[in-house]
mmCIF file of C-alpha atoms in Angstrom:
data_model
loop_
_atom_site.group_PDB
_atom_site.id
_atom_site.type_symbol
_atom_site.label_atom_id
_atom_site.label_comp_id
_atom_site.label_asym_id
_atom_site.label_seq_id
_atom_site.Cartn_x
_atom_site.Cartn_y
_atom_site.Cartn_z
ATOM 1 C CA LEU A 1 -69.084 -26.775 -10.687
ATOM 2 C CA ALA A 2 -69.343 -24.515 -7.678
ATOM 3 C CA LYS A 3 -65.934 -23.537 -6.364
ATOM 4 C CA THR A 4 -65.345 -23.771 -2.638
ATOM 5 C CA THR A 5 -63.178 -21.684 -0.335
ATOM 6 C CA GLN A 6 -62.029 -22.945 3.045
ATOM 7 C CA PRO A 7 -59.427 -21.763 5.561
ATOM 8 C CA ILE A 8 -56.102 -23.423 4.878
ATOM 9 C CA SER A 9 -55.540 -24.404 8.494
ATOM 10 C CA MET A 10 -57.022 -24.211 11.981
ATOM 11 C CA ASP A 11 -55.751 -25.004 15.449
ATOM 12 C CA SER A 12 -57.835 -26.174 18.378
ATOM 13 C CA TYR A 13 -57.474 -27.875 21.756
ATOM 14 C CA GLU A 14 -58.876 -31.117 22.986
ATOM 15 C CA GLY A 15 -62.461 -30.862 24.229
ATOM 16 C CA GLN A 16 -63.292 -27.745 22.247
ATOM 17 C CA GLU A 17 -65.927 -27.447 19.538
ATOM 18 C CA VAL A 18 -64.479 -26.757 16.110
ATOM 19 C CA ASN A 19 -66.366 -25.009 13.341
ATOM 20 C CA ILE A 20 -64.972 -25.033 9.808
ATOM 21 C CA THR A 21 -66.731 -22.790 7.329
ATOM 22 C CA CYS A 22 -66.795 -23.323 3.581
ATOM 23 C CA SER A 23 -67.860 -20.635 1.099
ATOM 24 C CA HIS A 24 -69.586 -21.672 -2.128
ATOM 25 C CA ASN A 25 -71.122 -18.525 -3.586
ATOM 26 C CA ASN A 26 -71.942 -20.122 -6.952
ATOM 27 C CA ILE A 27 -73.756 -23.165 -5.632
ATOM 28 C CA ALA A 28 -76.412 -24.428 -8.030
ATOM 29 C CA THR A 29 -79.965 -25.397 -7.181
ATOM 30 C CA ASN A 30 -79.313 -29.134 -7.395
ATOM 31 C CA ASP A 31 -75.934 -29.122 -5.666
ATOM 32 C CA TYR A 32 -75.372 -30.936 -2.395
ATOM 33 C CA ILE A 33 -72.693 -30.111 0.166
ATOM 34 C CA THR A 34 -70.472 -32.932 1.318
ATOM 35 C CA TRP A 35 -67.597 -33.053 3.800
ATOM 36 C CA TYR A 36 -64.739 -35.541 3.884
ATOM 37 C CA GLN A 37 -61.971 -36.187 6.391
ATOM 38 C CA GLN A 38 -58.516 -37.371 5.460
ATOM 39 C CA PHE A 39 -55.804 -38.696 7.753
ATOM 40 C CA PRO A 40 -52.167 -38.868 6.606
ATOM 41 C CA SER A 41 -51.450 -41.753 4.236
ATOM 42 C CA GLN A 42 -55.132 -42.650 3.966
ATOM 43 C CA GLY A 43 -57.901 -42.003 1.499
ATOM 44 C CA PRO A 44 -60.626 -39.481 2.383
ATOM 45 C CA ARG A 45 -63.566 -40.646 4.470
ATOM 46 C CA PHE A 46 -67.130 -39.358 4.151
ATOM 47 C CA ILE A 47 -68.305 -37.370 7.188
ATOM 48 C CA ILE A 48 -71.607 -35.731 6.388
ATOM 49 C CA GLN A 49 -73.773 -34.400 3.586
ATOM 50 C CA GLY A 50 -76.622 -31.923 3.397
ATOM 51 C CA TYR A 51 -78.738 -29.766 1.130
ATOM 52 C CA LYS A 52 -80.178 -27.136 3.470
ATOM 53 C CA THR A 53 -80.711 -26.259 7.142
ATOM 54 C CA LYS A 54 -79.038 -28.633 9.580
ATOM 55 C CA VAL A 55 -77.881 -32.209 9.404
ATOM 56 C CA THR A 56 -76.455 -34.135 12.342
ATOM 57 C CA ASN A 57 -74.922 -37.574 12.653
ATOM 58 C CA GLU A 58 -72.812 -39.347 15.238
ATOM 59 C CA VAL A 59 -69.653 -37.606 14.057
ATOM 60 C CA ALA A 60 -70.559 -34.025 13.190
ATOM 61 C CA SER A 61 -73.186 -31.438 12.385
ATOM 62 C CA LEU A 62 -73.560 -29.490 9.173
ATOM 63 C CA PHE A 63 -75.188 -26.064 9.189
ATOM 64 C CA ILE A 64 -76.386 -24.574 5.913
ATOM 65 C CA PRO A 65 -78.008 -21.124 5.848
ATOM 66 C CA ALA A 66 -81.033 -20.377 3.730
ATOM 67 C CA ASP A 67 -79.032 -18.841 0.863
ATOM 68 C CA ARG A 68 -76.753 -21.936 0.780
ATOM 69 C CA LYS A 69 -73.749 -19.803 -0.138
ATOM 70 C CA SER A 70 -71.781 -21.217 2.753
ATOM 71 C CA SER A 71 -71.803 -24.165 5.127
ATOM 72 C CA THR A 72 -70.242 -24.920 8.486
ATOM 73 C CA LEU A 73 -68.953 -28.265 9.644
ATOM 74 C CA SER A 74 -69.138 -28.524 13.427
ATOM 75 C CA LEU A 75 -67.069 -31.085 15.329
ATOM 76 C CA PRO A 76 -68.109 -31.314 18.982
ATOM 77 C CA ARG A 77 -65.455 -31.817 21.665
ATOM 78 C CA VAL A 78 -62.547 -32.659 19.393
ATOM 79 C CA SER A 79 -59.797 -35.045 20.419
ATOM 80 C CA LEU A 80 -56.238 -35.496 19.175
ATOM 81 C CA SER A 81 -57.501 -38.135 16.745
ATOM 82 C CA ASP A 82 -59.546 -35.490 14.910
ATOM 83 C CA THR A 83 -56.322 -33.970 13.586
ATOM 84 C CA ALA A 84 -56.806 -34.315 9.836
ATOM 85 C CA VAL A 85 -57.578 -32.451 6.636
ATOM 86 C CA TYR A 86 -61.249 -31.639 6.063
ATOM 87 C CA TYR A 87 -62.607 -31.122 2.558
ATOM 88 C CA CYS A 88 -65.801 -29.384 1.534
ATOM 89 C CA LEU A 89 -67.288 -30.499 -1.786
ATOM 90 C CA VAL A 90 -70.205 -28.994 -3.652
ATOM 91 C CA GLY A 91 -71.834 -30.497 -6.689
ATOM 92 C CA ASP A 92 -74.251 -32.891 -8.267
ATOM 93 C CA GLN A 93 -72.811 -36.104 -9.656
ATOM 94 C CA ARG A 94 -75.867 -36.583 -11.792
ATOM 95 C CA ASN A 95 -75.037 -33.466 -13.802
ATOM 96 C CA ALA A 96 -72.212 -31.045 -14.509
ATOM 97 C CA GLY A 97 -70.119 -33.802 -16.013
ATOM 98 C CA ASN A 98 -70.598 -36.010 -12.985
ATOM 99 C CA MET A 99 -67.306 -34.834 -11.551
ATOM 100 C CA LEU A 100 -66.616 -34.968 -7.836
ATOM 101 C CA THR A 101 -63.775 -32.502 -7.277
ATOM 102 C CA PHE A 102 -61.884 -31.595 -4.131
ATOM 103 C CA GLY A 103 -60.458 -28.237 -3.129
ATOM 104 C CA GLY A 104 -57.411 -27.689 -0.951
ATOM 105 C CA GLY A 105 -59.118 -28.577 2.319
ATOM 106 C CA THR A 106 -58.631 -27.285 5.872
ATOM 107 C CA ARG A 107 -55.824 -28.756 7.920
ATOM 108 C CA LEU A 108 -57.079 -29.075 11.506
ATOM 109 C CA MET A 109 -54.513 -29.488 14.258
ATOM 110 C CA VAL A 110 -55.859 -30.504 17.660
ATOM 111 C CA LYS A 111 -53.473 -29.843 20.518
ATOM 112 C CA PRO A 112 -53.459 -31.385 24.016
ATOM 113 C CA ASN B 1 -66.864 -57.014 2.041
ATOM 114 C CA ALA B 2 -63.479 -55.617 0.947
ATOM 115 C CA GLY B 3 -64.679 -52.196 -0.261
ATOM 116 C CA VAL B 4 -62.232 -50.532 -2.649
ATOM 117 C CA THR B 5 -58.969 -52.375 -3.225
ATOM 118 C CA GLN B 6 -55.974 -50.795 -4.907
ATOM 119 C CA THR B 7 -52.831 -52.565 -6.044
ATOM 120 C CA PRO B 8 -49.955 -52.142 -5.772
ATOM 121 C CA LYS B 9 -49.510 -50.068 -2.605
ATOM 122 C CA PHE B 10 -46.048 -48.869 -3.648
ATOM 123 C CA GLN B 11 -44.348 -48.656 -7.027
ATOM 124 C CA VAL B 12 -41.146 -47.204 -8.401
ATOM 125 C CA LEU B 13 -40.922 -46.629 -12.140
ATOM 126 C CA LYS B 14 -38.235 -45.363 -14.438
ATOM 127 C CA THR B 15 -39.033 -42.449 -16.727
ATOM 128 C CA GLY B 16 -40.708 -43.703 -19.878
ATOM 129 C CA GLN B 17 -42.011 -46.940 -18.418
ATOM 130 C CA SER B 18 -45.691 -47.759 -18.515
ATOM 131 C CA MET B 19 -47.775 -49.462 -15.897
ATOM 132 C CA THR B 20 -51.333 -50.046 -14.766
ATOM 133 C CA LEU B 21 -52.693 -49.230 -11.325
ATOM 134 C CA GLN B 22 -55.470 -51.586 -10.399
ATOM 135 C CA CYS B 23 -58.711 -50.654 -8.636
ATOM 136 C CA ALA B 24 -61.524 -53.018 -7.765
ATOM 137 C CA GLN B 25 -64.701 -52.557 -5.743
ATOM 138 C CA ASP B 26 -67.196 -55.155 -4.566
ATOM 139 C CA MET B 27 -70.102 -52.840 -3.713
ATOM 140 C CA ASN B 28 -71.696 -52.769 -7.183
ATOM 141 C CA HIS B 29 -71.118 -49.020 -7.424
ATOM 142 C CA GLU B 30 -71.737 -47.343 -10.753
ATOM 143 C CA TYR B 31 -69.426 -44.397 -10.184
ATOM 144 C CA MET B 32 -65.667 -44.864 -10.001
ATOM 145 C CA SER B 33 -62.890 -42.320 -10.167
ATOM 146 C CA TRP B 34 -59.150 -41.804 -9.919
ATOM 147 C CA TYR B 35 -57.429 -38.974 -8.069
ATOM 148 C CA ARG B 36 -53.849 -37.974 -7.547
ATOM 149 C CA GLN B 37 -52.587 -36.216 -4.457
ATOM 150 C CA ASP B 38 -49.233 -34.464 -4.418
ATOM 151 C CA PRO B 39 -47.502 -33.810 -1.072
ATOM 152 C CA GLY B 40 -49.366 -31.263 1.045
ATOM 153 C CA MET B 41 -52.006 -30.753 -1.628
ATOM 154 C CA GLY B 42 -55.629 -31.645 -2.175
ATOM 155 C CA LEU B 43 -56.932 -34.357 -4.482
ATOM 156 C CA ARG B 44 -57.184 -33.751 -8.198
ATOM 157 C CA LEU B 45 -59.538 -35.764 -10.371
ATOM 158 C CA ILE B 46 -57.850 -37.629 -13.240
ATOM 159 C CA HIS B 47 -60.626 -39.715 -14.836
ATOM 160 C CA TYR B 48 -64.005 -41.002 -13.816
ATOM 161 C CA SER B 49 -66.664 -43.432 -14.963
ATOM 162 C CA VAL B 50 -70.417 -43.549 -14.443
ATOM 163 C CA GLY B 51 -70.728 -47.171 -15.503
ATOM 164 C CA ALA B 52 -69.222 -50.009 -17.510
ATOM 165 C CA GLY B 53 -68.131 -48.802 -20.929
ATOM 166 C CA ILE B 54 -68.375 -45.114 -20.005
ATOM 167 C CA THR B 55 -65.385 -43.004 -19.011
ATOM 168 C CA ASP B 56 -64.613 -39.311 -19.044
ATOM 169 C CA GLN B 57 -61.782 -36.929 -18.287
ATOM 170 C CA GLY B 58 -61.376 -35.102 -15.014
ATOM 171 C CA GLU B 59 -59.210 -32.110 -14.143
ATOM 172 C CA VAL B 60 -55.780 -33.584 -14.959
ATOM 173 C CA PRO B 61 -56.181 -36.406 -17.519
ATOM 174 C CA ASN B 62 -53.015 -35.927 -19.583
ATOM 175 C CA GLY B 63 -50.649 -38.891 -19.454
ATOM 176 C CA TYR B 64 -53.279 -41.315 -18.161
ATOM 177 C CA ASN B 65 -55.753 -43.701 -19.751
ATOM 178 C CA VAL B 66 -58.648 -45.591 -18.196
ATOM 179 C CA SER B 67 -61.096 -48.251 -19.222
ATOM 180 C CA ARG B 68 -64.178 -49.699 -17.562
ATOM 181 C CA SER B 69 -65.034 -53.081 -18.995
ATOM 182 C CA THR B 70 -66.817 -54.280 -15.843
ATOM 183 C CA THR B 71 -68.669 -52.607 -12.984
ATOM 184 C CA GLU B 72 -66.065 -53.850 -10.500
ATOM 185 C CA ASP B 73 -62.778 -52.768 -12.098
ATOM 186 C CA PHE B 74 -61.396 -49.390 -13.116
ATOM 187 C CA PRO B 75 -57.684 -49.606 -13.983
ATOM 188 C CA LEU B 76 -55.555 -46.510 -14.514
ATOM 189 C CA ARG B 77 -52.779 -46.748 -17.072
ATOM 190 C CA LEU B 78 -49.730 -44.532 -17.161
ATOM 191 C CA LEU B 79 -48.625 -44.426 -20.772
ATOM 192 C CA SER B 80 -45.046 -43.155 -20.380
ATOM 193 C CA ALA B 81 -44.174 -42.323 -16.804
ATOM 194 C CA ALA B 82 -42.657 -38.932 -16.021
ATOM 195 C CA PRO B 83 -41.221 -37.577 -12.730
ATOM 196 C CA SER B 84 -44.160 -35.130 -12.614
ATOM 197 C CA GLN B 85 -46.431 -38.136 -12.117
ATOM 198 C CA THR B 86 -44.807 -38.955 -8.781
ATOM 199 C CA SER B 87 -47.776 -38.833 -6.443
ATOM 200 C CA VAL B 88 -50.220 -40.844 -4.360
ATOM 201 C CA TYR B 89 -53.095 -42.195 -6.408
ATOM 202 C CA PHE B 90 -56.504 -42.852 -4.916
ATOM 203 C CA CYS B 91 -59.375 -44.749 -6.440
ATOM 204 C CA ALA B 92 -62.936 -44.120 -5.236
ATOM 205 C CA SER B 93 -66.379 -45.549 -5.894
ATOM 206 C CA SER B 94 -69.944 -44.598 -5.027
ATOM 207 C CA TYR B 95 -73.542 -45.133 -5.977
ATOM 208 C CA LEU B 96 -74.843 -42.701 -8.539
ATOM 209 C CA GLY B 97 -78.185 -40.990 -8.266
ATOM 210 C CA ARG B 98 -80.789 -43.059 -6.423
ATOM 211 C CA GLY B 99 -82.444 -39.777 -5.455
ATOM 212 C CA ARG B 100 -79.320 -38.246 -3.936
ATOM 213 C CA ALA B 101 -76.960 -36.015 -5.847
ATOM 214 C CA ASN B 102 -73.669 -37.112 -4.322
ATOM 215 C CA THR B 103 -73.675 -40.311 -2.359
ATOM 216 C CA GLU B 104 -70.898 -41.380 -0.025
ATOM 217 C CA ALA B 105 -67.669 -42.075 -1.888
ATOM 218 C CA PHE B 106 -65.481 -44.913 -0.635
ATOM 219 C CA PHE B 107 -61.749 -44.575 -1.176
ATOM 220 C CA GLY B 108 -59.009 -47.127 -1.477
ATOM 221 C CA GLN B 109 -55.834 -46.941 0.588
ATOM 222 C CA GLY B 110 -53.854 -45.425 -2.229
ATOM 223 C CA THR B 111 -50.888 -46.296 -4.420
ATOM 224 C CA ARG B 112 -47.693 -44.396 -3.747
ATOM 225 C CA LEU B 113 -45.908 -43.980 -7.077
ATOM 226 C CA THR B 114 -42.388 -42.679 -7.551
ATOM 227 C CA VAL B 115 -41.005 -42.014 -11.011
ATOM 228 C CA VAL B 116 -37.222 -41.666 -11.200
#
Protein backbone atom coordinates (compact mmCIF):
# COMPACT_ATOMS: atom_id res chain seq x y z
CA LEU A 1 0.00 0.00 0.00
CA ALA A 2 1.24 3.46 -0.85
CA LYS A 3 2.16 5.42 2.25
CA THR A 4 0.92 8.97 2.53
CA THR A 5 2.47 12.02 4.16
CA GLN A 6 0.41 15.04 5.16
CA PRO A 7 1.09 18.09 7.33
CA ILE A 8 0.08 17.41 10.91
CA SER A 9 -1.84 20.65 11.27
CA MET A 10 -2.84 23.84 9.47
CA ASP A 11 -4.47 27.08 10.52
CA SER A 12 -6.66 29.28 8.37
CA TYR A 13 -9.22 32.07 8.66
CA GLU A 14 -12.82 32.16 7.63
CA GLY A 15 -13.33 32.96 3.95
CA GLN A 16 -9.89 31.83 2.86
CA GLU A 17 -9.10 29.00 0.47
CA VAL A 18 -7.29 26.11 2.11
CA ASN A 19 -5.03 23.72 0.25
CA ILE A 20 -3.87 20.52 1.95
CA THR A 21 -1.21 18.56 0.12
CA CYS A 22 -0.63 14.84 0.47
CA SER A 23 2.53 13.08 -0.74
CA HIS A 24 2.30 9.50 -2.00
CA ASN A 25 5.54 8.79 -3.83
CA ASN A 26 4.92 5.04 -4.10
CA ILE A 27 1.44 5.22 -5.58
CA ALA A 28 0.65 2.25 -7.80
CA THR A 29 -0.91 2.33 -11.24
CA ASN A 30 -4.33 1.17 -10.04
CA ASP A 31 -4.45 3.26 -6.87
CA TYR A 32 -7.07 5.94 -6.36
CA ILE A 33 -6.73 8.95 -4.07
CA THR A 34 -9.50 9.55 -1.58
CA TRP A 35 -10.03 12.24 1.05
CA TYR A 36 -12.10 12.00 4.21
CA GLN A 37 -13.14 14.56 6.80
CA GLN A 38 -13.61 13.78 10.46
CA PHE A 39 -15.24 15.95 13.12
CA PRO A 40 -14.66 15.27 16.83
CA SER A 41 -16.64 12.31 18.16
CA GLN A 42 -17.82 11.33 14.68
CA GLY A 43 -16.79 8.81 12.09
CA PRO A 44 -14.95 10.00 8.96
CA ARG A 45 -16.99 11.29 6.04
CA PHE A 46 -16.07 10.89 2.37
CA ILE A 47 -15.19 14.18 0.66
CA ILE A 48 -13.77 13.45 -2.76
CA GLN A 49 -11.93 10.88 -4.83
CA GLY A 50 -9.83 11.02 -7.97
CA TYR A 51 -7.35 9.19 -10.16
CA LYS A 52 -5.70 11.96 -12.17
CA THR A 53 -5.99 15.64 -13.15
CA LYS A 54 -8.77 17.51 -11.38
CA VAL A 55 -11.99 16.50 -9.72
CA THR A 56 -14.52 18.95 -8.30
CA ASN A 57 -17.71 18.48 -6.33
CA GLU A 58 -19.92 20.72 -4.23
CA VAL A 59 -17.57 20.48 -1.26
CA ALA A 60 -14.01 20.54 -2.59
CA SER A 61 -11.61 20.15 -5.47
CA LEU A 62 -8.87 17.59 -5.82
CA PHE A 63 -5.79 18.34 -7.92
CA ILE A 64 -3.56 15.49 -9.02
CA PRO A 65 -0.44 16.17 -11.10
CA ALA A 66 0.56 13.98 -14.00
CA ASP A 67 3.07 11.93 -11.98
CA ARG A 68 0.41 11.28 -9.29
CA LYS A 69 3.03 11.38 -6.55
CA SER A 70 1.06 14.00 -4.67
CA SER A 71 -2.43 15.43 -4.48
CA THR A 72 -3.96 18.62 -3.14
CA LEU A 73 -7.33 18.96 -1.50
CA SER A 74 -8.70 22.47 -1.99
CA LEU A 75 -11.46 23.83 0.24
CA PRO A 76 -12.86 27.12 -1.08
CA ARG A 77 -13.82 29.87 1.36
CA VAL A 78 -13.64 27.84 4.55
CA SER A 79 -15.90 28.51 7.51
CA LEU A 80 -15.58 27.66 11.20
CA SER A 81 -17.51 24.45 10.55
CA ASP A 82 -14.69 23.17 8.32
CA THR A 83 -12.50 22.75 11.40
CA ALA A 84 -11.79 19.02 11.32
CA VAL A 85 -9.17 16.39 10.58
CA TYR A 86 -8.64 15.60 6.90
CA TYR A 87 -7.28 12.23 5.80
CA CYS A 88 -5.68 11.33 2.50
CA LEU A 89 -5.94 7.67 1.49
CA VAL A 90 -4.28 5.94 -1.43
CA GLY A 91 -5.01 2.42 -2.54
CA ASP A 92 -7.09 -0.05 -4.44
CA GLN A 93 -9.58 -2.08 -2.44
CA ARG A 94 -9.75 -4.64 -5.19
CA ASN A 95 -6.11 -5.58 -4.63
CA ALA A 96 -3.29 -5.22 -2.13
CA GLY A 97 -5.24 -7.15 0.46
CA ASN A 98 -8.27 -4.94 0.03
CA MET A 99 -7.21 -2.83 2.98
CA LEU A 100 -8.34 0.76 3.34
CA THR A 101 -5.85 2.34 5.74
CA PHE A 102 -5.70 5.82 7.19
CA GLY A 103 -2.64 7.89 8.03
CA GLY A 104 -2.42 10.51 10.75
CA GLY A 105 -4.40 13.16 8.90
CA THR A 106 -4.16 16.96 8.88
CA ARG A 107 -5.84 18.86 11.67
CA LEU A 108 -7.33 22.03 10.15
CA MET A 109 -8.24 24.86 12.49
CA VAL A 110 -10.35 27.65 11.00
CA LYS A 111 -10.29 30.86 13.00
CA PRO A 112 -12.77 33.76 12.91
CA ASN B 1 -32.20 4.01 5.34
CA ALA B 2 -30.18 3.79 8.58
CA GLY B 3 -26.71 3.44 7.02
CA VAL B 4 -24.16 1.94 9.41
CA THR B 5 -25.38 1.29 12.94
CA GLN B 6 -23.06 0.51 15.82
CA THR B 7 -24.06 -0.66 19.27
CA PRO B 8 -23.42 0.08 22.02
CA LYS B 9 -22.33 3.73 21.88
CA PHE B 10 -20.50 3.51 25.21
CA GLN B 11 -19.13 0.57 27.17
CA VAL B 12 -16.99 0.07 30.24
CA LEU B 13 -15.33 -3.30 30.72
CA LYS B 14 -13.16 -4.79 33.39
CA THR B 15 -9.81 -6.26 32.40
CA GLY B 16 -10.27 -9.83 31.21
CA GLN B 17 -13.92 -9.50 30.26
CA SER B 18 -15.07 -10.29 26.75
CA MET B 19 -17.68 -8.54 24.71
CA THR B 20 -18.96 -8.07 21.18
CA LEU B 21 -19.34 -4.75 19.41
CA GLN B 22 -22.15 -4.87 16.92
CA CYS B 23 -22.14 -3.35 13.44
CA ALA B 24 -24.95 -3.53 10.92
CA GLN B 25 -25.45 -1.89 7.54
CA ASP B 26 -28.54 -1.80 5.35
CA MET B 27 -26.91 -0.72 2.08
CA ASN B 28 -26.01 -4.21 0.81
CA HIS B 29 -22.31 -3.32 0.87
CA GLU B 30 -19.82 -6.11 0.32
CA TYR B 31 -16.93 -4.45 2.13
CA MET B 32 -17.01 -3.93 5.88
CA SER B 33 -14.24 -3.03 8.27
CA TRP B 34 -13.41 -2.17 11.86
CA TYR B 35 -11.07 0.60 12.99
CA ARG B 36 -9.87 1.83 16.33
CA GLN B 37 -8.97 5.42 17.04
CA ASP B 38 -6.94 6.37 20.09
CA PRO B 39 -7.10 9.96 21.40
CA GLY B 40 -5.51 12.44 19.01
CA MET B 41 -4.54 9.70 16.58
CA GLY B 42 -5.62 8.47 13.18
CA LEU B 43 -7.67 5.36 12.49
CA ARG B 44 -6.04 1.95 12.50
CA LEU B 45 -7.58 -0.97 10.66
CA ILE B 46 -8.33 -4.01 12.85
CA HIS B 47 -10.15 -6.46 10.56
CA TYR B 48 -12.04 -6.28 7.32
CA SER B 49 -14.31 -8.38 5.14
CA VAL B 50 -14.99 -8.40 1.41
CA GLY B 51 -18.16 -10.45 1.72
CA ALA B 52 -20.10 -12.96 3.79
CA GLY B 53 -17.84 -15.74 5.00
CA ILE B 54 -14.63 -13.87 4.15
CA THR B 55 -12.58 -11.96 6.71
CA ASP B 56 -8.98 -10.86 6.95
CA GLN B 57 -6.63 -9.12 9.33
CA GLY B 58 -5.80 -5.45 9.18
CA GLU B 59 -2.97 -3.51 10.81
CA VAL B 60 -3.76 -4.26 14.47
CA PRO B 61 -5.73 -7.53 14.71
CA ASN B 62 -4.33 -8.96 17.95
CA GLY B 63 -6.92 -9.36 20.69
CA TYR B 64 -9.89 -9.13 18.33
CA ASN B 65 -11.97 -11.63 16.37
CA VAL B 66 -14.54 -11.04 13.65
CA SER B 67 -17.03 -13.07 11.70
CA ARG B 68 -19.23 -12.28 8.72
CA SER B 69 -22.12 -14.69 8.49
CA THR B 70 -24.38 -12.25 6.62
CA THR B 71 -23.83 -9.30 4.30
CA GLU B 72 -25.45 -6.95 6.81
CA ASP B 73 -23.59 -7.75 10.04
CA PHE B 74 -19.93 -7.61 11.02
CA PRO B 75 -19.47 -8.02 14.79
CA LEU B 76 -16.14 -7.39 16.49
CA ARG B 77 -15.31 -9.54 19.49
CA LEU B 78 -12.85 -8.62 22.19
CA LEU B 79 -11.57 -11.89 23.59
CA SER B 80 -10.08 -10.71 26.90
CA ALA B 81 -10.24 -6.96 27.32
CA ALA B 82 -7.08 -5.08 28.26
CA PRO B 83 -6.59 -1.39 29.19
CA SER B 84 -4.62 -0.97 25.93
CA GLN B 85 -7.88 -1.62 24.08
CA THR B 86 -9.45 1.53 25.49
CA SER B 87 -10.34 3.42 22.33
CA VAL B 88 -13.13 4.53 20.02
CA TYR B 89 -14.13 1.84 17.57
CA PHE B 90 -15.57 2.64 14.17
CA CYS B 91 -17.24 0.30 11.74
CA ALA B 92 -17.39 1.16 8.04
CA SER B 93 -18.94 -0.30 4.91
CA SER B 94 -18.68 0.34 1.18
CA TYR B 95 -19.31 -1.18 -2.21
CA LEU B 96 -16.39 -3.11 -3.60
CA GLY B 97 -15.22 -2.80 -7.17
CA ARG B 98 -18.01 -1.95 -9.61
CA GLY B 99 -15.36 -0.33 -11.79
CA ARG B 100 -14.00 1.94 -9.07
CA ALA B 101 -11.06 1.04 -6.89
CA ASN B 102 -12.18 2.61 -3.62
CA THR B 103 -15.80 3.59 -3.35
CA GLU B 104 -17.19 5.87 -0.67
CA ALA B 105 -16.95 4.31 2.78
CA PHE B 106 -19.77 5.00 5.22
CA PHE B 107 -18.88 5.05 8.90
CA GLY B 108 -20.91 4.41 11.99
CA GLN B 109 -20.99 6.83 14.91
CA GLY B 110 -18.50 4.82 16.90
CA THR B 111 -18.37 2.87 20.15
CA ARG B 112 -16.40 4.45 22.96
CA LEU B 113 -14.84 1.62 24.97
CA THR B 114 -13.08 1.98 28.29
CA VAL B 115 -11.28 -0.95 29.88
CA VAL B 116 -10.48 -0.55 33.57
